[in-house]
Each structure stands twice: as structure tokens, then as C-alpha cells.
PDB file of C-alpha atoms and ligand atoms in Angstrom:
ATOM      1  CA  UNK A   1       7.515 -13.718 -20.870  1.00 47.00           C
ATOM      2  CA  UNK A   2       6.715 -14.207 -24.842  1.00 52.00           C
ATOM      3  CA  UNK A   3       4.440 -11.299 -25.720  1.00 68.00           C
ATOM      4  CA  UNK A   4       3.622  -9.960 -22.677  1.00 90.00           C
ATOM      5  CA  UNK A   5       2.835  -6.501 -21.754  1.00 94.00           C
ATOM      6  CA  UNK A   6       4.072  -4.027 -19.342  1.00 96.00           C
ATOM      7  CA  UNK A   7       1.437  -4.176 -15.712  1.00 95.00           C
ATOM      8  CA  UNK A   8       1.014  -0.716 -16.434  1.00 93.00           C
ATOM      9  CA  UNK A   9       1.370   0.554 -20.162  1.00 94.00           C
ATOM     10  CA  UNK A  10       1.536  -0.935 -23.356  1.00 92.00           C
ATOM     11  CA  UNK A  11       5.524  -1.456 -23.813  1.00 94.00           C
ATOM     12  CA  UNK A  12       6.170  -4.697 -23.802  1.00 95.00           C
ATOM     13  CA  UNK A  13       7.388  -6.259 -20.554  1.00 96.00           C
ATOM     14  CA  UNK A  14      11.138  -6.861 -20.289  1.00 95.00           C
ATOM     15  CA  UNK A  15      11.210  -7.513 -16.373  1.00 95.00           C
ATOM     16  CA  UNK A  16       9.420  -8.416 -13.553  1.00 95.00           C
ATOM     17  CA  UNK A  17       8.135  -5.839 -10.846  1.00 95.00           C
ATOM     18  CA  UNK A  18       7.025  -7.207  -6.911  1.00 96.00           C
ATOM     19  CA  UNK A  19       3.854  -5.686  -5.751  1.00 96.00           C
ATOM     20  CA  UNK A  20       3.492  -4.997  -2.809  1.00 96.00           C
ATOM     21  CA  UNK A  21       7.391  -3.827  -3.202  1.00 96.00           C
ATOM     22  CA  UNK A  22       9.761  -6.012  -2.745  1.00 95.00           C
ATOM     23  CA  UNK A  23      11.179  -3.948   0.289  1.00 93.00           C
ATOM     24  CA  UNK A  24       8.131  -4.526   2.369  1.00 95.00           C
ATOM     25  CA  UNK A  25       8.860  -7.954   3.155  1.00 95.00           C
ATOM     26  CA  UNK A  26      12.016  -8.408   5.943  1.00 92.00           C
ATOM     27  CA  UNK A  27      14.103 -11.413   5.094  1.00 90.00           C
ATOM     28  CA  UNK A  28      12.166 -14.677   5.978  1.00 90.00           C
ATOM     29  CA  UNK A  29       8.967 -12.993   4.388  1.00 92.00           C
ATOM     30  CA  UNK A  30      10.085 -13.467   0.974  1.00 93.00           C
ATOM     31  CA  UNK A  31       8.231 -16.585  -0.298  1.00 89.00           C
ATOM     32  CA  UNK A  32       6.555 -16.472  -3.541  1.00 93.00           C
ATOM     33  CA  UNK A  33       6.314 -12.989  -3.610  1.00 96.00           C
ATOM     34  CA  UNK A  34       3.925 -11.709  -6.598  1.00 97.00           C
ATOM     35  CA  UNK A  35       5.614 -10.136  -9.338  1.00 96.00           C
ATOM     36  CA  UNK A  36       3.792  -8.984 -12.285  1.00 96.00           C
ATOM     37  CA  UNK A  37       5.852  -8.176 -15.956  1.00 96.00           C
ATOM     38  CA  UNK A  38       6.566  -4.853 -16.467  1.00 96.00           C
ATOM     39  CA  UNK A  39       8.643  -2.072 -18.548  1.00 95.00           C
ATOM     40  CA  UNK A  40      12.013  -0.639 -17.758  1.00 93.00           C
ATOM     41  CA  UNK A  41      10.135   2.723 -17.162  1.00 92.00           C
ATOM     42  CA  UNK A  42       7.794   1.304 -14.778  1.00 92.00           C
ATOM     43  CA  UNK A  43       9.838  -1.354 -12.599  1.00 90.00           C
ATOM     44  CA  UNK A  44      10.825   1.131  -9.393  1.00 80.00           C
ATOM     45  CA  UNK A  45       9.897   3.772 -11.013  1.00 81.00           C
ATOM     46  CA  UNK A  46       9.129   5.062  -7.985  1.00 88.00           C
ATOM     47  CA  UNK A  47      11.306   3.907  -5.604  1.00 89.00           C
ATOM     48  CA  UNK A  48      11.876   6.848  -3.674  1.00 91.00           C
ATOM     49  CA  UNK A  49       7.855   6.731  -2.672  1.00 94.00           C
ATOM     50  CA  UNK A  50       8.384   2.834  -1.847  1.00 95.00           C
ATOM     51  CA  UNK A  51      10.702   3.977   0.547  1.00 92.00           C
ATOM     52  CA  UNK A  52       8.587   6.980   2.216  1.00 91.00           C
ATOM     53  CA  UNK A  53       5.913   4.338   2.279  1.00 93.00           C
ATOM     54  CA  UNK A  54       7.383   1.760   3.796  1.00 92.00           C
ATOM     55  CA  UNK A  55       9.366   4.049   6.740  1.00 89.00           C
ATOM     56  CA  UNK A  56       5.601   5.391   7.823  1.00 88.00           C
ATOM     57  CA  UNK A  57       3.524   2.188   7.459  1.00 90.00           C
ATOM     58  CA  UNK A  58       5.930   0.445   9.249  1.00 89.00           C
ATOM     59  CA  UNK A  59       6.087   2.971  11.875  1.00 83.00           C
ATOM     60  CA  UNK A  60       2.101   2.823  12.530  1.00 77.00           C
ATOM     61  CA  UNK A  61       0.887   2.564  15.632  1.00 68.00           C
ATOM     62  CA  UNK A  62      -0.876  -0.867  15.898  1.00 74.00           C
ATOM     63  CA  UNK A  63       1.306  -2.427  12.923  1.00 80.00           C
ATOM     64  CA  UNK A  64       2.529  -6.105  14.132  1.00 87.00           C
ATOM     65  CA  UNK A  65       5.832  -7.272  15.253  1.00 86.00           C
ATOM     66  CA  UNK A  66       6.710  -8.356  11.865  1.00 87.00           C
ATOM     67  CA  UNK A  67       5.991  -4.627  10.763  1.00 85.00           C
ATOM     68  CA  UNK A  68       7.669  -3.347  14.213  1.00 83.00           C
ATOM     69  CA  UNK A  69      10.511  -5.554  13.565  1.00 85.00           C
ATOM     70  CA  UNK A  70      11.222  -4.649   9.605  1.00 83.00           C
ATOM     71  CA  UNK A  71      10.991  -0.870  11.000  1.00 82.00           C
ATOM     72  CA  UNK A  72      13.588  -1.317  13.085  1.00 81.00           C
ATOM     73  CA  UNK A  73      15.760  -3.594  10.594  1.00 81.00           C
ATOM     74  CA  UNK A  74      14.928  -1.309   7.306  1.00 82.00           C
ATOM     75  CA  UNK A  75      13.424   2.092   8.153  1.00 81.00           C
ATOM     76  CA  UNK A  76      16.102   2.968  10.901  1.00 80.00           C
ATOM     77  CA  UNK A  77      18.567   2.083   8.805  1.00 80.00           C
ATOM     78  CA  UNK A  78      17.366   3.960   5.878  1.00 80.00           C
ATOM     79  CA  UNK A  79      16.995   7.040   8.232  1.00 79.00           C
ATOM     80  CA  UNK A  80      20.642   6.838   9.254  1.00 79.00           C
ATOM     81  CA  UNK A  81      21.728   7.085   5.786  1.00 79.00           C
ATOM     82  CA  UNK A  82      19.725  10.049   5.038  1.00 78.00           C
ATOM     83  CA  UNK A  83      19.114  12.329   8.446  1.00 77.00           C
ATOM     84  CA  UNK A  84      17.290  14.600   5.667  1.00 77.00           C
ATOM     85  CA  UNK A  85      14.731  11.905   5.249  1.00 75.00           C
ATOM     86  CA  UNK A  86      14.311  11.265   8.888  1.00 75.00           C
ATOM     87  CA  UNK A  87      13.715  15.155   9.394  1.00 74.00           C
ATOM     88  CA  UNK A  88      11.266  15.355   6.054  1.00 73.00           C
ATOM     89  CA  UNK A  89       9.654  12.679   7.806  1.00 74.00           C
ATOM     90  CA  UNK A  90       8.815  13.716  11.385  1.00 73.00           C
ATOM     91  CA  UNK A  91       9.256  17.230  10.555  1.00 71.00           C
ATOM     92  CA  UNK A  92       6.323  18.433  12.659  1.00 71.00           C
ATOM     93  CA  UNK A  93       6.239  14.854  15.183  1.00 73.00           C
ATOM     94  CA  UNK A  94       4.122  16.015  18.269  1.00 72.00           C
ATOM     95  CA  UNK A  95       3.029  13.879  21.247  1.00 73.00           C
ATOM     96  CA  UNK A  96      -0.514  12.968  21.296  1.00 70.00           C
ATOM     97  CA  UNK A  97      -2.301  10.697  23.459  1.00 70.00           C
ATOM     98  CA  UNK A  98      -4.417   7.691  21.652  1.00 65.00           C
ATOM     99  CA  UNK A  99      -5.774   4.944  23.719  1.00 66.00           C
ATOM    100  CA  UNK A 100      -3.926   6.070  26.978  1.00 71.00           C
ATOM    101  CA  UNK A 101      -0.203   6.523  25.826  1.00 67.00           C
ATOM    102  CA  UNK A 102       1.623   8.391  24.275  1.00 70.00           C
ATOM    103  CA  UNK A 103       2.592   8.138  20.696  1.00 66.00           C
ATOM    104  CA  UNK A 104       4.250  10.702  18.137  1.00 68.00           C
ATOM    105  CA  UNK A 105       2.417  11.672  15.634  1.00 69.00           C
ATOM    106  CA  UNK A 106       2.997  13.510  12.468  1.00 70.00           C
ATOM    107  CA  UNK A 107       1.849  14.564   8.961  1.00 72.00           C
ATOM    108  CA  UNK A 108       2.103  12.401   6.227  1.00 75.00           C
ATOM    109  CA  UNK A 109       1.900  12.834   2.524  1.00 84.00           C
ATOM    110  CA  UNK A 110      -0.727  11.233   2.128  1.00 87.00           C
ATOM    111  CA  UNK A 111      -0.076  11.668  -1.979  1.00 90.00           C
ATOM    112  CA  UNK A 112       3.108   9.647  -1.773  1.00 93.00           C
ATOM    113  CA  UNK A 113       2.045   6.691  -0.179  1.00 94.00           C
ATOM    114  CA  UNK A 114      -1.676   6.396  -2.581  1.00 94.00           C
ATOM    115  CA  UNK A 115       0.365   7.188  -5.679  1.00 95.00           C
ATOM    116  CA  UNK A 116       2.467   3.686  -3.962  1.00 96.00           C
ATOM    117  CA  UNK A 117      -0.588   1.641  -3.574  1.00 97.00           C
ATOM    118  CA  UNK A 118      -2.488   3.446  -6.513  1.00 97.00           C
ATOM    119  CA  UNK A 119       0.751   1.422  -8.790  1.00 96.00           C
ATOM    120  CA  UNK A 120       0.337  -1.844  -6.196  1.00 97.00           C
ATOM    121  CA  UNK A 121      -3.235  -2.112  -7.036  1.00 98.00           C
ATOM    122  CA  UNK A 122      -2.681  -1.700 -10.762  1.00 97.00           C
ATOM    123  CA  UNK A 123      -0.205  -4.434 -10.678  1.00 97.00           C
ATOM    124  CA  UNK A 124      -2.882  -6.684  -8.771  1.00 97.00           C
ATOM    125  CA  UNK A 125      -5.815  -5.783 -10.523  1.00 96.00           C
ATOM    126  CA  UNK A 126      -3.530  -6.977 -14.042  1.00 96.00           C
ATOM    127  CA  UNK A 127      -2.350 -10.475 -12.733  1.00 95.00           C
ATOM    128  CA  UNK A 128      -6.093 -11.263 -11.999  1.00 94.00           C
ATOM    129  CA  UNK A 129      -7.973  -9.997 -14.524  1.00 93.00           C
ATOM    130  CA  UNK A 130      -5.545  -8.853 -17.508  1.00 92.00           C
ATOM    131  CA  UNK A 131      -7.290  -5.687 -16.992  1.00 92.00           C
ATOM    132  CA  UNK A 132      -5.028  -2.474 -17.504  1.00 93.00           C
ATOM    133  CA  UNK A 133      -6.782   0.182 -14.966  1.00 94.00           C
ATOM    134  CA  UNK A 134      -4.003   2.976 -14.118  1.00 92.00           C
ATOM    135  CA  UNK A 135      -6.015   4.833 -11.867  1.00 94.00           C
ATOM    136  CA  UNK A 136      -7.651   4.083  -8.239  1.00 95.00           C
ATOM    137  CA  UNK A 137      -9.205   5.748  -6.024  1.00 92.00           C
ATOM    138  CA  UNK A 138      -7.263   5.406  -2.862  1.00 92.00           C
ATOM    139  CA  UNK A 139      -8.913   5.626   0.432  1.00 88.00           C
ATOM    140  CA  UNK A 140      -6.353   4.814   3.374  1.00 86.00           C
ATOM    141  CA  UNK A 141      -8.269   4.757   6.318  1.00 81.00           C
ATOM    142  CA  UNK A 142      -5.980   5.229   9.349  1.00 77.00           C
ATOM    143  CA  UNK A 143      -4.625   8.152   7.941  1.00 76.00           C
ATOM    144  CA  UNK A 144      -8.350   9.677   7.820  1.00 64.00           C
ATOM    145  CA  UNK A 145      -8.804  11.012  10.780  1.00 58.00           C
ATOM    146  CA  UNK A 146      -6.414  14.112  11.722  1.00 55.00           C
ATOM    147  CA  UNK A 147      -6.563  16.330  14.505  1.00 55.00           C
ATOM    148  CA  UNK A 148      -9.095  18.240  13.363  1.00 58.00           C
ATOM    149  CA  UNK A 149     -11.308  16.140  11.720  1.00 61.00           C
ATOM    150  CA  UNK A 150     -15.153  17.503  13.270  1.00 66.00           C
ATOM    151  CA  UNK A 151     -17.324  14.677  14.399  1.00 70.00           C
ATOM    152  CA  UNK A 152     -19.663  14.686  11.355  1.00 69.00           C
ATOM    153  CA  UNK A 153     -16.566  13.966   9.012  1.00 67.00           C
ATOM    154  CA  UNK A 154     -15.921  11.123  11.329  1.00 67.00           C
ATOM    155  CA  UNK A 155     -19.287   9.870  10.917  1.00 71.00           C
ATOM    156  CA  UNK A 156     -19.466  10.418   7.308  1.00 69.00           C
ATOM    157  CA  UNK A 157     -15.976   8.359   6.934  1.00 69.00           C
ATOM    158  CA  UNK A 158     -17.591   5.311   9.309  1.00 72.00           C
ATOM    159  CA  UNK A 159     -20.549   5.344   6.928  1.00 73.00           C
ATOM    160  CA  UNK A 160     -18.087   4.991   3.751  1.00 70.00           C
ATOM    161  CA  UNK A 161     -15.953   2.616   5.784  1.00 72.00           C
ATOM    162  CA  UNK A 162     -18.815   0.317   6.931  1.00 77.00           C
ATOM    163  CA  UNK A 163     -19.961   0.407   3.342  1.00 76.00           C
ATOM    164  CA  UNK A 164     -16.816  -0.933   2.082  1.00 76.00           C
ATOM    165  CA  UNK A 165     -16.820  -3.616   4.996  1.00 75.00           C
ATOM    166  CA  UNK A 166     -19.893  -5.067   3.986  1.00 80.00           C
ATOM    167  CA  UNK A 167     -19.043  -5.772   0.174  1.00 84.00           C
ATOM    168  CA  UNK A 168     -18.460  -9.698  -0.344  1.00 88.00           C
ATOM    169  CA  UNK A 169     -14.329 -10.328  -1.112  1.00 91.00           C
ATOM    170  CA  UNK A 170     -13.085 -12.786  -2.650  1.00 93.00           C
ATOM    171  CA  UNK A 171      -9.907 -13.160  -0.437  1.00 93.00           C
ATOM    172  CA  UNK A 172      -6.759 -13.961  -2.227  1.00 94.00           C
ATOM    173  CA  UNK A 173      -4.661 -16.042  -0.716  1.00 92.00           C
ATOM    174  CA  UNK A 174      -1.033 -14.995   0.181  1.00 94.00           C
ATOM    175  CA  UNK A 175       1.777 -16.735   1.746  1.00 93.00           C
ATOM    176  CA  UNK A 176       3.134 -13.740   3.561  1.00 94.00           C
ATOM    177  CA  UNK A 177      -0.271 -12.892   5.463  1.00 94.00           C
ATOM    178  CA  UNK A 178       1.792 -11.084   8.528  1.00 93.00           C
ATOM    179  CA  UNK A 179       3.226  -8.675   5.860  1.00 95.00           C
ATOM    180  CA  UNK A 180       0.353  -8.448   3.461  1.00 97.00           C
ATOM    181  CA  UNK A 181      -3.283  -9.869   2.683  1.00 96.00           C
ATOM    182  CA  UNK A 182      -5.789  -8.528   0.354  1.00 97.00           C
ATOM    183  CA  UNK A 183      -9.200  -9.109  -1.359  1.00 95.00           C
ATOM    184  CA  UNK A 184     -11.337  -8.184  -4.178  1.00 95.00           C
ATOM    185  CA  UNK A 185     -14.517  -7.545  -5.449  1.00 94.00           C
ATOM    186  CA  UNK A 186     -16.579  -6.789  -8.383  1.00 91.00           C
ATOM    187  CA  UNK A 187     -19.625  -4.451  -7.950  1.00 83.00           C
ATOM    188  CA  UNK A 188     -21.850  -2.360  -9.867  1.00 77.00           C
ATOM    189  CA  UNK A 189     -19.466  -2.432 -13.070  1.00 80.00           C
ATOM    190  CA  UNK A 190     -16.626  -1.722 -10.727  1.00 90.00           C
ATOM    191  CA  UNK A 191     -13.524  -3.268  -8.541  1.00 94.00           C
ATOM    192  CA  UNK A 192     -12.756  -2.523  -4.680  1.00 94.00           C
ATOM    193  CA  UNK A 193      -9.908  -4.156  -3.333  1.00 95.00           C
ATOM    194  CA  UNK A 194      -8.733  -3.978   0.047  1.00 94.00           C
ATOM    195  CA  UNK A 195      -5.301  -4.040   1.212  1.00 96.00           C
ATOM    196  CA  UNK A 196      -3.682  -5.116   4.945  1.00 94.00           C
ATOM    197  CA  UNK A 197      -0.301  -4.420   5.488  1.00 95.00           C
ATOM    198  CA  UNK A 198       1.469  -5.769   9.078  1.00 93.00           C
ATOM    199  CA  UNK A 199      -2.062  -6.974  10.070  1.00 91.00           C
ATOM    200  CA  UNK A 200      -2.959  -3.332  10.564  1.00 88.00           C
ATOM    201  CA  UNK A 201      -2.409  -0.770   7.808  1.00 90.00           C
ATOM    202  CA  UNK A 202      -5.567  -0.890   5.773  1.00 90.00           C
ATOM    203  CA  UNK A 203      -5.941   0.500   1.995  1.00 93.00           C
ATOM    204  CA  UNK A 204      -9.112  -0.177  -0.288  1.00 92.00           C
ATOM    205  CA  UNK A 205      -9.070   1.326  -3.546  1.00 94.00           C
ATOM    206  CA  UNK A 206     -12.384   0.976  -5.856  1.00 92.00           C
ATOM    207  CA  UNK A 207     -11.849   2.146  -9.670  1.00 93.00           C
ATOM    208  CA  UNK A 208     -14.927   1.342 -12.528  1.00 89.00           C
ATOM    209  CA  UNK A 209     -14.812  -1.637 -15.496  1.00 83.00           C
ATOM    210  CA  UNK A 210     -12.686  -0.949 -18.571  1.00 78.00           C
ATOM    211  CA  UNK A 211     -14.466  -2.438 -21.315  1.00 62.00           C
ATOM    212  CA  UNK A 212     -12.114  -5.788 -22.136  1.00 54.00           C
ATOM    213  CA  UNK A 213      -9.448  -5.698 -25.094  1.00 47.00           C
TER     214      UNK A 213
HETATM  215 ZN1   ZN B 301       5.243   0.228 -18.425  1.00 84.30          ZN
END
């Protein structure tokens, strides 16, 4: 790690930090896992955010059985150490009905889990490129549409979305694809990536160019 640089900041790098976290991967998931180098400062430097995101994601309806299963191995068991977590939560959990049953839903902050992927797509966008960019735009779409979303915010979002679907990725390979896949792409002097957790939990996050160092 001669000379090398912190992922995030200019410190030099004196350990290694997973991205995605290392927590989002249940045991048998954990091959070659990407690390990038980082600073004391900014390995789990925000740990307690990893956690928040990895209890909802994992909790999503539609996530896979790897996701369902690592919910019930990790996020369970990190909501019967901490009932206060469990009720911060599903403070306001309500039934709704999507697709003809009934699931709980409840409000997430949001901020918590970009500000997680906002660091996991710095940490990317650094191992393939060498490009520092410590802010994305976050855009996580199956947390866009709320209860009271009006149908012309839902059609504006499907126009964005669509948009996004139709750039050209470059997929990069992973070797935990059940857990997490993702692709980039370089347009119009800028980056998109988009991120798949559990085959279902979908992030893209689009930032422009820094000029190179
Ligand atoms: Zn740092």
C-alpha cells in the first residue's frame, strides 16, 4: 500500500475499507470482496448508518433469499441487542397492501442510507478510475414512491428512471452477484453508476468529471 491515498481524502491510506460494507455479505458471500485503501478516519466511519442500511435493505419487500436469509441471520439479531433500534426503525410500521398482500411498511431515512451508498460509490468510483469524487447524487428508487406521491410525480420519476435505464453500462463483474452487482457509465462529462443489492434494491448515483490530478 506504498504511497497510496485514502478512497476518500487525501491522508494517506493506512487500511483497507470493503465497499459495499463488509456486513452486507452473510458468511459464504465473502469471496473477493472489494476493498479500497483508506484512512483511519474514514474506514467505518460510519458504521452506525451501515447498520441502519443494511437492517432496511435487507428487509425490502422483493429482496432475494440471500437478502431474506442475512435479515434473519444479521438484522434480527442486531435488533435484539438494541430494542431501541428496532423501535427507531419501525416506529410508524403500518399495514399496506402491495401486489395483493400484506406487507408493513414504514418510513425510512432516506438520508442515512444515501449518505451509505453516497461513501460506497466514492469508494467504487476510486478503484476504477483513481478519481476522488466525494459527492453523488443518490437516487434510490424503491424508496421513491410514498404514500402520497400524486400520479404526475410518479410519472415524472418513470421518465428519470427510464432515462437512467437506457444509458449503456459497462457492467462490472462481481463474484457475489446475489448480494451485489453494479455498473458504470461515462456521459456528458459525467459518471452514473447503478447499484443492485439482493437482486432487488436498486441505487444509481450520477456525479460530473473532476478534472484529473
Ligand atoms: Zn480518508
Amino acid at each position: 500500500m506504498n504511497n497510496a491515498t485514502c478512497y476518500a481524502c487525501d491522508q494517506p491510506a493506512t487500511t483497507k475499507e470493503h465497499t459495499p460494507p463488509y456486513s452486507f455479505f452473510p458468511e459464504g458471500q465473502r469471496l473477493n470482496l472489494i476493498t479500497v485503501p483508506s484512512c483511519e478516519a474514514h474506514n467505518n466511519a460510519n458504521s452506525k448508518d451501515v447498520e441502519y442500511a443494511r437492517n432496511v435493505i435487507t428487509t425490502m419487500f422483493g429482496t432475494n433469499d440471500v437478502g431474506q436469509q442475512h435479515f434473519a441471520d444479521k438484522a434480527l439479531r442486531s435488533f435484539d441487542r438494541s430494542p431501541k433500534l428496532l423501535n427507531m426503525t419501525f416506529a410508524d410500521i403500518r399495514p399496506v397492501t402491495l401486489h395483493g398482500q400484506t406487507v408493513g411498511a414504514f418510513t425510512m431515512q432516506t438520508d442515512r442510507i444515501e449518505a451509505v451508498m453516497n461513501a460506497c460509490v466514492t469508494a467504487l468510483h476510486f478503484r476504477d478510475t483513481n478519481e476522488r469524487i466525494p459527492n453523488w447524487e443518490v437516487i434510490l428508487p424503491n424508496l421513491s414512491f410514498q404514500g402520497d406521491t400524486t400520479e404526475a410525480q410518479a410519472a415524472g420519476w418513470s421518465g428519470f428512471l427510464s432515462m437512467f435505464g437506457q444509458v449503456q453500462y459497462n457492467v462490472k463483474p462481481t463474484d457475489s452477484p446475489d448480494v451485489f452487482q453494479y455498473a458504470m457509465a461515462q456521459i456528458l462529462g459525467g459518471w452514473i453508476y447503478n447499484l443492485c443489492f439482493y437482486k432487488a434494491f436498486t441505487v444509481f448515483a450520477f456525479a460530473p468529471s473532476v478534472s484529473p490530478e
